Amino acid sequence: MDVVLPCLDEAGALPWVLDRIPSGWRALVVDNGSTDGSADIARALGATVVQEERRGFGAACHTGLAAATADIVCFCDCDASLDPGDLVPFVQRILAGESDLVLGRRRPQSRTAWPAHARAGNLALSRLLHRRTGLRLRDLGPLRAARREPLLALGLTDRRSGYPLQMVVRAADAGWRIAESDVPYRPRTGASKVTGTWRGTWQAVRDMSRVLAEPPVQEGARP
């Protein structure tokens, strides 16, 4: 399995995250212009490092997906808020043919793990997603797993904060079986680049609202 880890100045979190990559899996750290030595730290810890100079969460994620070679690709934030080891049951569900896309439903482990403004933005998007697709998801978190080729076939185009949502929307349009699984959510290491403030959160919501306004795209095939 390949685990895509979008990374922007995560030197403090990388040792913890990479130490929890399941045995036999490959960590693909996509450096998105870090200035704190994150790329060198990742290499020293045995990760494969890919460079993506275009800033944007979606740009980093999609570059990682394109660089992956495993049949099943996982995604995880690189800030130590999520444990990549929690992806193991996600992959098992896909291998068993139970689901096509598995998402982690974040369960905060402390009051500081998930600020109120970030929870509010997530709730608003979940409701909008239900109106658009009929899916009743409680979270749109970054921890997820699916097969690589069908993911590429979805033709994802967003390169900003809307990328995770676009993946879910297009997968739903293509008839994928989408499931949630509870995962612990811890306070991140360092400052958030997106949802650390109300302004950042609502900018992300705006990006995602554009995704929800897109007409259905039918290129993506069901796995």
PDB file of C-alpha atoms in Angstrom, residues 1-3 22 25 72-74 84 86-99 102 144-147:
ATOM      1  CA  MET A   1       0.000   0.000   0.000  1.00  0.00           C
ATOM      2  CA  ASP A   2       1.084   3.595  -0.610  1.00  0.00           C
ATOM      3  CA  VAL A   3       0.227   6.337   1.901  1.00  0.00           C
ATOM      4  CA  PRO A  22       2.201   0.052   8.773  1.00  0.00           C
ATOM      5  CA  TRP A  25       3.607   0.021   3.300  1.00  0.00           C
ATOM      6  CA  ILE A  72      -4.632   0.704  -3.031  1.00  0.00           C
ATOM      7  CA  VAL A  73      -3.680   4.265  -2.119  1.00  0.00           C
ATOM      8  CA  CYS A  74      -4.295   5.874   1.256  1.00  0.00           C
ATOM      9  CA  PRO A  84      -1.717   6.215   9.564  1.00  0.00           C
ATOM     10  CA  ASP A  86      -5.657   3.414  11.584  1.00  0.00           C
ATOM     11  CA  LEU A  87      -5.784   2.885   7.810  1.00  0.00           C
ATOM     12  CA  VAL A  88      -5.276  -0.873   8.132  1.00  0.00           C
ATOM     13  CA  PRO A  89      -8.999  -1.726   8.589  1.00  0.00           C
ATOM     14  CA  PHE A  90      -9.848   0.679   5.751  1.00  0.00           C
ATOM     15  CA  VAL A  91      -7.674  -1.338   3.385  1.00  0.00           C
ATOM     16  CA  GLN A  92      -9.091  -4.600   4.688  1.00  0.00           C
ATOM     17  CA  ARG A  93     -12.615  -3.464   3.823  1.00  0.00           C
ATOM     18  CA  ILE A  94     -11.542  -2.608   0.287  1.00  0.00           C
ATOM     19  CA  LEU A  95      -9.680  -5.884  -0.183  1.00  0.00           C
ATOM     20  CA  ALA A  96     -12.727  -7.785   1.085  1.00  0.00           C
ATOM     21  CA  GLY A  97     -14.909  -6.065  -1.520  1.00  0.00           C
ATOM     22  CA  GLU A  98     -17.077  -4.373   1.118  1.00  0.00           C
ATOM     23  CA  SER A  99     -16.352  -0.757   0.134  1.00  0.00           C
ATOM     24  CA  VAL A 102     -13.414   4.379   3.113  1.00  0.00           C
ATOM     25  CA  ARG A 144      -9.102   7.682   3.455  1.00  0.00           C
ATOM     26  CA  ALA A 145      -8.326   4.746   1.183  1.00  0.00           C
ATOM     27  CA  ALA A 146      -9.362   3.553  -2.290  1.00  0.00           C
ATOM     28  CA  ARG A 147      -7.945   1.759  -5.324  1.00  0.00           C
TER      29      ARG A 147
END
